[in-house]
Coordinates of C-alpha atoms and ligand atoms in Angstrom, one line a residue:
X592 CA 0.0 0.0 0.0
X593 CA 1.3 3.5 -0.8
X594 CA 1.3 5.7 2.2
X595 CA 1.4 9.4 1.7
X596 CA 3.0 11.5 4.4
X597 CA 0.9 14.5 5.5
X598 CA 3.5 16.8 3.9
X599 CA 3.6 15.1 0.6
X600 CA 2.3 17.2 -2.3
X601 CA -1.1 16.3 -3.6
X602 CA -1.1 14.3 -6.7
X603 CA -3.7 12.5 -8.6
X604 CA -4.4 9.1 -7.0
X605 CA -4.1 6.0 -9.1
X606 CA -0.5 6.3 -10.3
X607 CA -0.3 6.1 -14.0
X608 CA -4.1 6.2 -14.5
X609 CA -5.7 9.3 -16.1
X610 CA -6.9 11.9 -13.6
X611 CA -8.9 15.1 -13.8
X612 CA -8.6 18.1 -11.6
X613 CA -12.2 18.9 -10.7
X614 CA -11.5 21.7 -8.3
X615 CA -8.4 22.8 -6.4
X616 CA -7.3 19.7 -4.5
X617 CA -10.1 17.5 -6.0
X618 CA -9.0 14.8 -8.3
X619 CA -11.0 12.0 -9.7
X620 CA -10.5 9.3 -12.2
X621 CA -13.1 8.5 -14.9
X622 CA -13.0 4.8 -14.2
X623 CA -10.9 2.6 -12.0
X624 CA -8.6 0.5 -14.1
X625 CA -7.4 -1.6 -11.2
X626 CA -7.5 -5.3 -11.9
X627 CA -8.7 -8.0 -9.5
X628 CA -6.3 -10.7 -8.5
X629 CA -7.2 -14.4 -8.7
X630 CA -9.0 -14.3 -5.3
X631 CA -11.3 -11.5 -6.7
X632 CA -9.6 -9.0 -4.5
X633 CA -7.7 -6.1 -5.9
X634 CA -4.0 -5.6 -4.9
X635 CA -4.0 -2.8 -2.3
X636 CA -1.7 -0.6 -4.4
X637 CA -4.4 -0.4 -7.1
X638 CA -7.0 1.3 -5.0
X639 CA -7.4 5.0 -5.7
X640 CA -7.6 5.7 -2.0
X641 CA -6.9 4.1 1.3
X642 CA -10.2 5.4 2.7
X643 CA -13.3 6.7 1.0
X644 CA -15.8 8.5 3.3
X645 CA -19.4 9.0 2.2
X646 CA -20.9 12.0 3.8
X647 CA -19.1 15.2 5.0
X648 CA -21.0 15.8 8.2
X649 CA -19.9 15.7 11.8
X650 CA -18.7 12.1 11.8
X651 CA -17.4 11.8 8.2
X652 CA -15.3 15.0 8.3
X653 CA -13.6 14.1 11.6
X654 CA -12.8 10.6 10.4
X655 CA -11.5 11.8 7.0
X656 CA -9.3 14.5 8.5
X657 CA -7.7 12.2 11.2
X658 CA -7.0 9.5 8.7
X659 CA -5.5 11.9 6.1
X660 CA -3.4 13.6 8.8
X661 CA -2.1 10.1 9.7
X662 CA -0.7 9.8 6.2
X663 CA -3.4 7.9 4.3
X664 CA -4.9 8.8 1.0
X665 CA -8.4 9.9 1.8
X666 CA -11.4 11.2 -0.2
X667 CA -14.8 12.3 1.0
X668 CA -18.0 12.6 -1.0
X669 CA -20.7 15.2 -0.1
X670 CA -23.9 15.5 -2.1
X671 CA -25.1 18.7 -0.5
X672 CA -22.9 21.1 1.6
X673 CA -19.9 20.3 3.7
X674 CA -20.7 20.3 7.4
X675 CA -23.7 18.0 7.3
X676 CA -26.8 18.3 9.3
X677 CA -25.3 19.9 12.3
X678 CA -23.8 22.9 10.5
X679 CA -26.2 23.3 7.6
X680 CA -29.7 22.3 8.9
X681 CA -29.4 21.2 12.5
X682 CA -27.7 22.2 15.7
X683 CA -26.0 25.4 14.5
X684 CA -28.8 27.2 12.5
X685 CA -31.3 25.9 15.1
X686 CA -29.3 27.5 17.9
X687 CA -29.1 30.8 16.0
X688 CA -32.9 30.7 15.7
X689 CA -33.3 29.9 19.4
X690 CA -31.1 32.9 20.2
X691 CA -33.0 35.2 17.9
X692 CA -36.3 34.0 19.5
X693 CA -35.1 34.3 23.1
X694 CA -34.6 38.0 22.7
X695 CA -38.3 38.6 23.0
X696 CA -38.2 37.0 26.4
X697 CA -35.1 39.0 27.4
X698 CA -37.0 42.2 26.4
X699 CA -39.9 41.3 28.7
X700 CA -37.5 40.7 31.6
X701 CA -35.7 43.9 30.8
X702 CA -38.9 45.9 31.2
X703 CA -39.2 44.5 34.7
X704 CA -35.8 45.9 35.4
X705 CA -36.8 49.4 34.3
X706 CA -35.9 49.3 30.6
X707 CA -38.3 50.6 28.0
X708 CA -38.3 50.2 24.3
X709 CA -40.3 52.3 21.8
X710 CA -41.0 49.6 19.3
X711 CA -39.1 46.3 19.3
X712 CA -39.3 44.8 15.8
X713 CA -38.0 41.6 14.4
X714 CA -36.8 41.4 10.8
X715 CA -37.0 37.8 9.6
X716 CA -35.3 38.2 6.2
X717 CA -32.5 40.2 7.8
X718 CA -32.0 37.4 10.4
X719 CA -32.1 34.7 7.7
X720 CA -29.5 36.5 5.7
X721 CA -27.2 36.9 8.7
X722 CA -27.7 33.2 9.6
X723 CA -26.9 32.0 6.1
X724 CA -23.7 34.1 5.9
X725 CA -22.5 32.5 9.1
X726 CA -23.5 29.0 8.0
X727 CA -21.6 29.5 4.7
X728 CA -18.6 30.7 6.7
X729 CA -18.7 27.6 8.9
X730 CA -19.1 25.3 6.0
X731 CA -16.2 27.0 4.3
X732 CA -14.0 26.3 7.4
X733 CA -15.0 22.7 7.3
X734 CA -14.1 22.4 3.6
X735 CA -10.8 24.3 4.1
X736 CA -9.8 22.0 7.1
X737 CA -10.4 19.0 4.9
X738 CA -8.1 20.5 2.3
X739 CA -5.5 21.3 4.8
X740 CA -5.5 17.8 6.1
X741 CA -5.0 16.5 2.5
X742 CA -8.5 15.1 2.0
X743 CA -9.8 15.1 -1.5
X744 CA -13.4 16.5 -1.6
X745 CA -15.7 15.0 -4.2
X746 CA -19.0 16.9 -4.8
X747 CA -21.8 14.5 -5.6
X748 CA -23.9 11.6 -4.5
X749 CA -21.9 8.5 -3.8
X750 CA -23.4 5.1 -4.4
X751 CA -21.7 1.8 -3.6
X752 CA -21.2 -0.5 -6.6
X753 CA -19.3 -3.2 -4.6
X754 CA -17.4 -3.4 -1.3
X755 CA -14.5 -1.4 -2.8
X756 CA -16.1 0.7 -5.5
X757 CA -18.1 3.9 -5.3
X758 CA -19.8 5.6 -8.2
X759 CA -20.5 9.4 -8.2
X760 CA -23.9 9.7 -9.6
X761 CA -24.4 11.8 -12.7
X762 CA -20.7 12.1 -13.3
X763 CA -20.0 8.7 -14.7
X764 CA -17.1 8.3 -12.4
X765 CA -16.0 5.4 -10.2
X766 CA -13.5 5.5 -7.4
X767 CA -12.0 2.6 -5.6
X768 CA -10.9 2.4 -2.0
X769 CA -9.3 -0.2 0.3
X770 CA -11.7 0.9 3.1
X771 CA -15.0 2.7 3.1
X772 CA -16.7 4.7 5.9
X773 CA -20.4 5.4 5.6
X774 CA -21.4 8.6 7.4
X775 CA -24.5 9.6 5.6
X776 CA -26.5 10.7 8.6
X777 CA -30.3 10.8 8.8
X778 CA -33.2 12.6 7.1
X779 CA -36.6 13.8 8.3
X780 CA -39.5 11.4 8.2
X781 CA -43.1 12.3 7.7
X782 CA -46.2 10.1 7.1
X783 CA -46.3 10.1 3.3
X784 CA -49.7 8.4 3.3
X785 CA -51.4 11.2 5.2
X786 CA -53.8 13.0 2.9
X787 CA -52.4 16.5 2.3
X788 CA -49.0 15.7 3.6
X789 CA -47.5 17.5 0.6
X790 CA -48.5 20.8 2.3
X791 CA -46.3 20.1 5.4
X792 CA -42.7 21.1 5.8
X793 CA -40.0 19.6 7.9
X794 CA -37.2 21.1 9.9
X795 CA -35.2 21.4 6.7
X796 CA -37.5 24.0 5.1
X797 CA -38.2 25.7 8.5
X798 CA -34.7 27.2 8.2
X799 CA -35.6 29.0 5.0
X800 CA -39.2 30.1 5.2
X801 CA -39.6 33.0 2.9
X802 CA -41.6 34.9 5.5
X803 CA -42.4 34.4 9.2
X804 CA -45.8 32.8 9.4
X805 CA -48.5 34.3 11.7
X806 CA -49.7 30.8 12.7
X807 CA -47.8 27.5 12.8
X808 CA -48.8 24.0 13.8
X809 CA -45.9 21.6 14.7
X810 CA -46.6 17.9 14.8
X811 CA -44.3 15.8 17.0
X812 CA -43.2 15.6 20.6
X813 CA -39.4 15.0 20.3
X814 CA -36.7 17.6 20.9
X815 CA -36.8 19.1 17.4
X816 CA -40.6 19.7 17.6
X817 CA -40.3 21.3 21.0
X818 CA -37.4 23.4 20.0
X819 CA -39.1 24.8 16.9
X820 CA -42.3 25.4 18.8
X821 CA -40.2 27.6 21.2
X822 CA -38.5 29.3 18.4
X823 CA -41.7 30.3 16.6
X824 CA -43.6 31.2 19.7
X825 CA -40.7 33.4 20.8
X826 CA -40.8 35.2 17.5
X827 CA -44.5 36.0 18.0
X828 CA -46.0 33.3 15.9
X829 CA -49.2 31.7 17.2
X830 CA -47.9 28.2 17.8
X831 CA -49.7 24.9 18.3
X832 CA -47.8 21.7 19.2
X833 CA -49.7 18.4 18.7
X834 CA -48.3 15.1 19.7
X835 CA -49.9 11.7 19.6
X836 CA -48.4 10.4 22.9
X837 CA -49.4 11.3 26.4
X838 CA -46.6 13.8 26.9
X839 CA -43.8 15.5 25.0
X840 CA -40.1 14.3 25.2
X841 CA -40.7 10.6 25.3
X842 CA -37.7 8.9 27.0
X843 CA -36.9 11.8 29.3
X844 CA -37.6 11.8 33.0
X845 CA -41.3 12.1 33.7
X846 CA -40.8 15.1 36.0
X847 CA -38.9 16.9 33.2
X848 CA -41.7 16.1 30.7
X849 CA -44.5 17.3 32.9
X850 CA -42.5 20.4 34.0
X851 CA -41.5 21.4 30.5
X852 CA -45.0 20.9 29.1
X853 CA -46.4 23.3 31.7
X854 CA -43.6 25.9 31.1
X855 CA -43.9 26.0 27.3
X856 CA -47.6 26.6 27.7
X857 CA -46.7 29.6 30.0
X858 CA -44.7 30.9 27.0
X859 CA -47.8 30.8 24.9
X860 CA -47.5 27.5 23.0
X861 CA -50.8 25.6 22.7
X862 CA -50.0 22.0 23.5
X863 CA -52.5 19.3 22.3
X864 CA -51.5 15.7 23.5
X865 CA -52.9 12.3 22.6
X866 CA -53.9 13.4 19.1
X867 CA -52.7 13.3 15.5
X868 CA -53.7 14.4 12.0
X869 CA -56.3 12.8 10.0
X870 CA -55.6 15.1 7.0
X871 CA -54.3 18.4 5.8
X872 CA -56.4 20.6 3.6
X873 CA -55.2 23.6 1.6
X874 CA -57.6 26.6 1.6
X875 CA -57.4 30.1 0.3
X876 CA -56.3 31.4 3.7
X877 CA -54.0 28.7 4.9
X878 CA -53.8 25.0 5.7
X879 CA -56.5 23.3 7.8
X880 CA -55.2 20.7 10.1
X881 CA -57.9 18.1 10.6
X882 CA -57.2 16.2 13.9
X883 CA -58.3 12.9 15.3
X884 CA -60.1 14.6 18.2
X885 CA -62.4 16.4 15.7
X886 CA -60.6 19.7 15.9
X887 CA -59.8 21.7 12.7
X888 CA -57.1 24.2 13.1
X889 CA -56.1 26.6 10.3
X890 CA -52.5 27.7 10.2
X891 CA -50.2 29.3 7.6
X892 CA -47.4 26.6 8.0
X893 CA -47.6 23.0 9.2
X894 CA -44.3 21.5 10.2
X895 CA -43.8 17.7 10.8
X896 CA -41.1 16.9 13.2
X897 CA -42.2 13.3 13.6
X898 CA -38.8 11.6 13.5
X899 CA -35.7 11.0 11.4
X900 CA -34.6 7.9 9.6
X901 CA -31.1 6.7 8.6
X902 CA -30.0 8.1 5.2
X903 CA -29.5 4.8 3.3
X904 CA -31.9 5.1 0.4
X905 CA -30.3 3.9 -2.9
X906 CA -26.9 3.8 -1.3
X907 CA -26.1 0.4 -2.8
X908 CA -25.6 -1.3 0.5
X909 CA -26.7 -4.6 -0.7
X910 CA -24.1 -4.6 -3.5
X911 CA -21.5 -4.0 -0.9
X912 CA -22.7 -6.6 1.5
X913 CA -23.8 -4.1 4.2
X914 CA -26.8 -5.1 6.2
X915 CA -29.4 -2.8 7.8
X916 CA -31.8 -3.5 10.7
X917 CA -35.6 -3.3 10.6
X918 CA -35.5 0.5 10.9
X919 CA -33.0 0.9 8.1
X920 CA -30.1 1.6 10.4
X921 CA -26.7 0.2 9.3
X922 CA -25.9 -2.8 11.5
X923 CA -22.5 -2.3 13.2
X924 CA -20.4 -4.0 15.9
X925 CA -19.1 -2.1 18.9
X926 CA -16.2 -0.7 16.8
X927 CA -18.6 0.5 14.1
X928 CA -17.7 -2.3 11.6
X929 CA -20.5 -3.2 9.2
X930 CA -21.3 -6.7 7.9
X931 CA -18.8 -6.1 5.1
X932 CA -15.2 -6.6 6.2
X933 CA -13.7 -3.4 4.8
X934 CA -16.7 -1.1 5.5
X935 CA -17.5 0.9 8.6
X936 CA -20.4 3.2 9.5
X937 CA -20.7 5.9 12.1
X938 CA -23.1 8.6 13.2
X939 CA -26.9 8.9 12.7
X940 CA -26.9 6.3 9.9
X941 CA -26.3 3.7 12.6
X942 CA -29.1 5.2 14.8
X943 CA -27.3 4.5 18.0
X944 CA -27.3 7.9 19.8
X945 CA -28.0 10.7 17.3
X946 CA -26.0 13.6 18.5
X947 CA -23.1 15.5 16.9
X948 CA -20.6 15.0 19.7
X949 CA -21.4 11.2 19.6
X950 CA -20.8 11.1 15.8
X951 CA -17.5 12.8 16.3
X952 CA -16.5 10.4 19.1
X953 CA -17.5 7.4 16.9
X954 CA -15.3 8.8 14.2
X955 CA -12.3 9.0 16.5
X956 CA -13.0 5.5 17.8
X957 CA -13.1 4.3 14.1
X958 CA -9.8 6.0 13.4
X959 CA -8.1 4.5 16.5
X960 CA -9.5 1.0 15.7
X961 CA -8.7 0.9 12.0
X962 CA -5.6 3.1 11.6
X963 CA -3.9 3.0 15.0
X964 CA -4.4 -0.6 15.8
X965 CA -6.2 0.2 19.1
X966 CA -9.7 -1.3 19.0
X967 CA -11.8 1.4 20.6
X968 CA -15.5 1.9 21.1
X969 CA -17.3 4.9 22.3
X970 CA -18.9 4.7 25.8
X971 CA -22.6 5.7 25.5
X972 CA -23.1 5.9 29.2
X973 CA -23.7 9.3 30.8
X974 CA -23.7 11.3 27.6
X975 CA -25.2 14.7 28.5
X976 CA -27.8 16.2 26.2
X977 CA -29.7 19.4 25.9
X978 CA -33.1 20.4 24.5
X979 CA -33.0 24.0 23.4
X980 CA -36.6 24.6 24.2
X981 CA -37.7 27.7 26.0
X982 CA -37.0 27.2 28.8
X983 CA -34.2 24.7 27.9
X984 CA -33.5 21.3 29.3
X985 CA -30.2 19.6 30.3
X986 CA -30.0 16.0 31.2
X987 CA -27.3 13.5 32.0
X988 CA -27.5 9.9 33.1
X989 CA -30.6 7.9 34.2
X990 CA -34.2 9.1 34.5
X991 CA -35.8 8.1 37.8
X992 CA -37.7 5.2 36.2
X993 CA -34.5 4.0 34.4
X994 CA -32.7 4.1 37.8
X995 CA -35.4 2.2 39.5
X996 CA -35.1 -0.6 36.9
X997 CA -31.3 -0.7 36.7
X998 CA -30.0 0.1 40.2
X999 CA -29.7 -3.0 42.4
X1000 CA -31.4 -1.4 45.5
X1001 CA -33.4 1.7 46.3
X1002 CA -33.2 5.0 44.5
X1003 CA -33.0 8.4 46.3
X1004 CA -34.5 11.3 44.5
X1005 CA -33.9 15.0 45.3
X1006 CA -36.1 17.6 43.5
X1007 CA -36.4 21.3 43.8
X1008 CA -38.7 23.7 41.9
X1009 CA -38.1 27.4 42.3
X1010 CA -38.5 30.8 40.6
X1011 CA -35.2 31.8 39.0
X1012 CA -33.9 35.1 40.5
X1013 CA -33.9 36.9 37.2
X1014 CA -37.7 36.8 37.1
X1015 CA -38.1 38.5 40.5
X1016 CA -39.2 41.8 39.0
X1017 CA -41.2 40.4 36.1
X1018 CA -44.3 38.9 37.8
X1019 CA -43.5 35.8 35.8
X1020 CA -44.5 32.5 37.4
X1021 CA -41.9 30.5 35.5
X1022 CA -40.3 27.8 37.6
X1023 CA -37.0 26.0 37.3
X1024 CA -36.7 22.2 38.0
X1025 CA -33.6 20.5 39.3
X1026 CA -33.6 16.8 40.1
X1027 CA -30.9 14.4 41.2
X1028 CA -31.3 10.7 41.0
X1029 CA -29.0 8.8 43.3
X1030 CA -28.3 5.0 43.6
X1031 CA -29.1 4.6 47.3
X1032 CA -26.7 1.6 47.6
X1033 CA -23.6 3.2 46.2
X1034 CA -24.7 6.8 46.9
X1035 CA -23.5 7.7 43.3
X1036 CA -25.4 10.4 41.5
X1037 CA -26.6 8.5 38.4
X1038 CA -28.9 11.2 36.9
X1039 CA -29.2 14.9 36.8
X1040 CA -32.2 16.7 35.2
X1041 CA -32.5 20.4 34.8
X1042 CA -35.3 22.5 33.2
X1043 CA -34.7 26.3 33.2
X1044 CA -32.4 29.0 32.1
X1045 CA -28.8 27.9 31.3
X1046 CA -29.7 24.2 31.8
X1047 CA -27.6 23.2 28.8
X1048 CA -24.5 25.0 30.1
X1049 CA -24.9 23.6 33.6
X1050 CA -25.4 20.0 32.5
X1051 CA -22.1 19.9 30.6
X1052 CA -20.3 20.4 33.9
X1053 CA -22.6 18.2 35.9
X1054 CA -21.8 15.5 33.4
X1055 CA -18.2 15.4 34.5
X1056 CA -19.3 14.5 38.0
X1057 CA -21.8 11.9 36.8
X1058 CA -19.3 10.4 34.4
X1059 CA -16.7 10.3 37.2
X1060 CA -19.2 8.4 39.5
X1061 CA -19.1 11.0 42.3
X1062 CA -21.4 10.4 45.3
X1063 CA -24.1 12.6 46.6
X1064 CA -21.8 13.4 49.6
X1065 CA -19.1 14.5 47.2
X1066 CA -21.6 16.8 45.4
X1067 CA -22.6 18.2 48.8
X1068 CA -19.0 18.7 49.9
X1069 CA -18.6 21.1 46.9
X1070 CA -19.1 24.7 48.1
X1071 CA -21.9 26.6 46.4
X1072 CA -21.4 29.6 44.1
X1073 CA -23.8 32.3 45.3
X1074 CA -26.2 33.6 44.1
X1075 CA -26.7 31.2 41.2
X1076 CA -29.3 28.7 40.1
X1077 CA -26.7 26.0 39.9
X1078 CA -25.9 26.2 43.7
X1079 CA -29.1 24.3 44.2
X1080 CA -27.3 21.2 42.8
X1081 CA -24.9 21.1 45.7
X1082 CA -27.4 22.1 48.4
X1083 CA -30.2 19.6 47.9
X1084 CA -30.9 18.0 51.3
X1085 CA -34.4 16.6 51.4
X1086 CA -35.1 13.3 49.7
X1087 CA -38.4 13.1 47.9
X1088 CA -40.7 10.5 49.4
X1089 CA -40.6 7.3 47.3
X1090 CA -42.9 7.3 44.3
X1091 CA -42.5 4.2 42.2
X1092 CA -44.7 5.7 39.5
X1093 CA -42.4 8.6 38.9
X1094 CA -40.4 8.7 35.8
Ligands
FAD446 P1 -24.7 14.3 9.1 O1 -24.2 15.4 9.9 O2 -26.2 14.2 8.8 O3 -23.9 14.2 7.7 C1 -24.2 13.3 6.7 C2 -23.9 14.0 5.4 O4 -23.9 13.0 4.4 C3 -24.8 15.1 4.9 O5 -24.1 16.2 4.6 C4 -25.4 14.5 3.7 O6 -25.7 15.5 2.7 C5 -24.3 13.6 3.2 N1 -24.8 12.4 2.4 C6 -25.8 11.6 2.6 N2 -25.9 10.6 1.7 C7 -24.8 10.9 0.8 C8 -24.4 10.2 -0.4 N3 -24.9 9.1 -0.8 N4 -23.3 10.8 -1.0 C9 -22.7 11.9 -0.5 N5 -23.1 12.6 0.6 C10 -24.2 12.0 1.2 N6 -27.3 17.2 17.7 C11 -26.7 17.7 18.9 O7 -25.8 17.1 19.4 N7 -27.2 18.9 19.4 C12 -28.2 19.5 18.8 O8 -28.6 20.6 19.3 C13 -28.8 19.0 17.6 N8 -29.8 19.7 17.0 C14 -30.3 19.2 15.9 C15 -31.4 19.9 15.2 C16 -31.9 19.4 14.1 C17 -33.1 20.2 13.4 C18 -31.5 18.2 13.5 C19 -32.1 17.6 12.3 C20 -30.4 17.5 14.1 C21 -29.9 18.0 15.3 N9 -28.8 17.3 16.0 C22 -28.3 17.8 17.1 C23 -28.4 16.0 15.5 C24 -27.0 16.1 14.7 O9 -27.2 17.1 13.7 C25 -26.6 14.8 14.1 O10 -26.6 13.8 15.2 C26 -25.3 14.8 13.4 O11 -25.3 15.8 12.4 C27 -25.0 13.5 12.8 O12 -23.8 13.5 12.1 P2 -23.5 12.5 11.0 O13 -22.0 12.7 10.6 O14 -23.9 11.1 11.4 O15 -24.4 12.9 9.8

């Protein structure tokens, strides 16, 4: 195998084969001329690349860069924009929208503190433009970093032809690689058989609405639905959230779910639970949402945030011997290897824990395993996560009900609900929730749940203590920072009386 040092000048892969310069630093051959040996396998030296990565999102970019910096010949294909879901149509633009939306709440608080504003006005097109400039800048940085690491970027949709060959659709080009990494992420799912579903958008279009609607209905109860409901409500849009389940945020601690549902209603979101669409009807004045409970609600925009599915459609997995599970997620072992010997998969396409930092850690583990001879798998325990609802949520570790199932003995629960100090002058009755779940036998804090201002920032730090397995006594031995909301976490004294039904 030819190994290129990181400093080596870029040259077309494939030795004597013809090559085209597609863009600065982007080479591709028209067709692989490598010949198979008697065993049907190609000699390693004849592959165009050591590693071909499909999908330049959070996981793919990190794996490609690390591997190229380690001296391997690496190419990465991206069919849309470099940066993937997180940068282009996920975490980052979503957080910008949350921050834009939160300003209205900050203005309300400011008035309580004596500020006055003549006429606060929000300019949606101006915001979108600023957001898009920043997203383009970030995507550019990702692309530049790939280039600096020596990764060849291939613009186009990659489809597997066999376990070592990838075709770039519409370009009549094939590329061969010794190893392939699939990091194609996920895509939004909506019920295609629902009459009128064509009138509904998903989170992807919500980032580019030509104008801010006056009324929106969001279907779904997961974190994306709840976050977008908060965004639009904060921007003054009349917002309805409908969810077929008994409460939002399935899988989270029941106290968190109940608390958040109440708090988002205080922020003006109409929450309808246990209900789903029967159809959508376009009228001259909007879209009528016909619901199973007999209600008909007209809105300007309907957004479905009803889940995401692995992005594997027409990827050629069968031709390469890569198996998927019943949900379409690529089956992998603990080190992210697929059912094909030379193909790995990481990130949302494997549907293990669909978060950006997890995709990045899986990429690092892939690199360690495959190129540094250190079999490594990511530890999915105590991964902190945030919901950027308004108010936001931060969670790490076990919910109360998970702890009751998995802890060997009793579970101690400490809960506090209080009004954050910053609302003192506003007359707001918003409440913060903080909850510690403790394994009574070991006294380790196994779960932390926060709903309220700055919860995502707090949970990142609390996660260190949970990951380190610190006990409740060690939390309590930590001196408080005063006056803060976070000080409650180290001053919780009273155990909640046992409630086996709590979540
Ligand atoms: P992706 O980032 O999705 O990248 C996959 C890339 O592959 C895409 O660019 C796609 O265009 C490309 N691709 C697909 N098929 C092909 C092909 N055949 N050929 C070439 N290219 C292809 N996570 C968090 O941690 N925090 C958050 O706050 C958060 N908010 C989110 C908000 C929204 C609205 C969404 C949708 C997701 C959010 N996520 C969040 C999840 C996070 O974005 C994903 O977990 C993460 O991006 C997964 O990374 P990945 O590398 O697996 O795939």
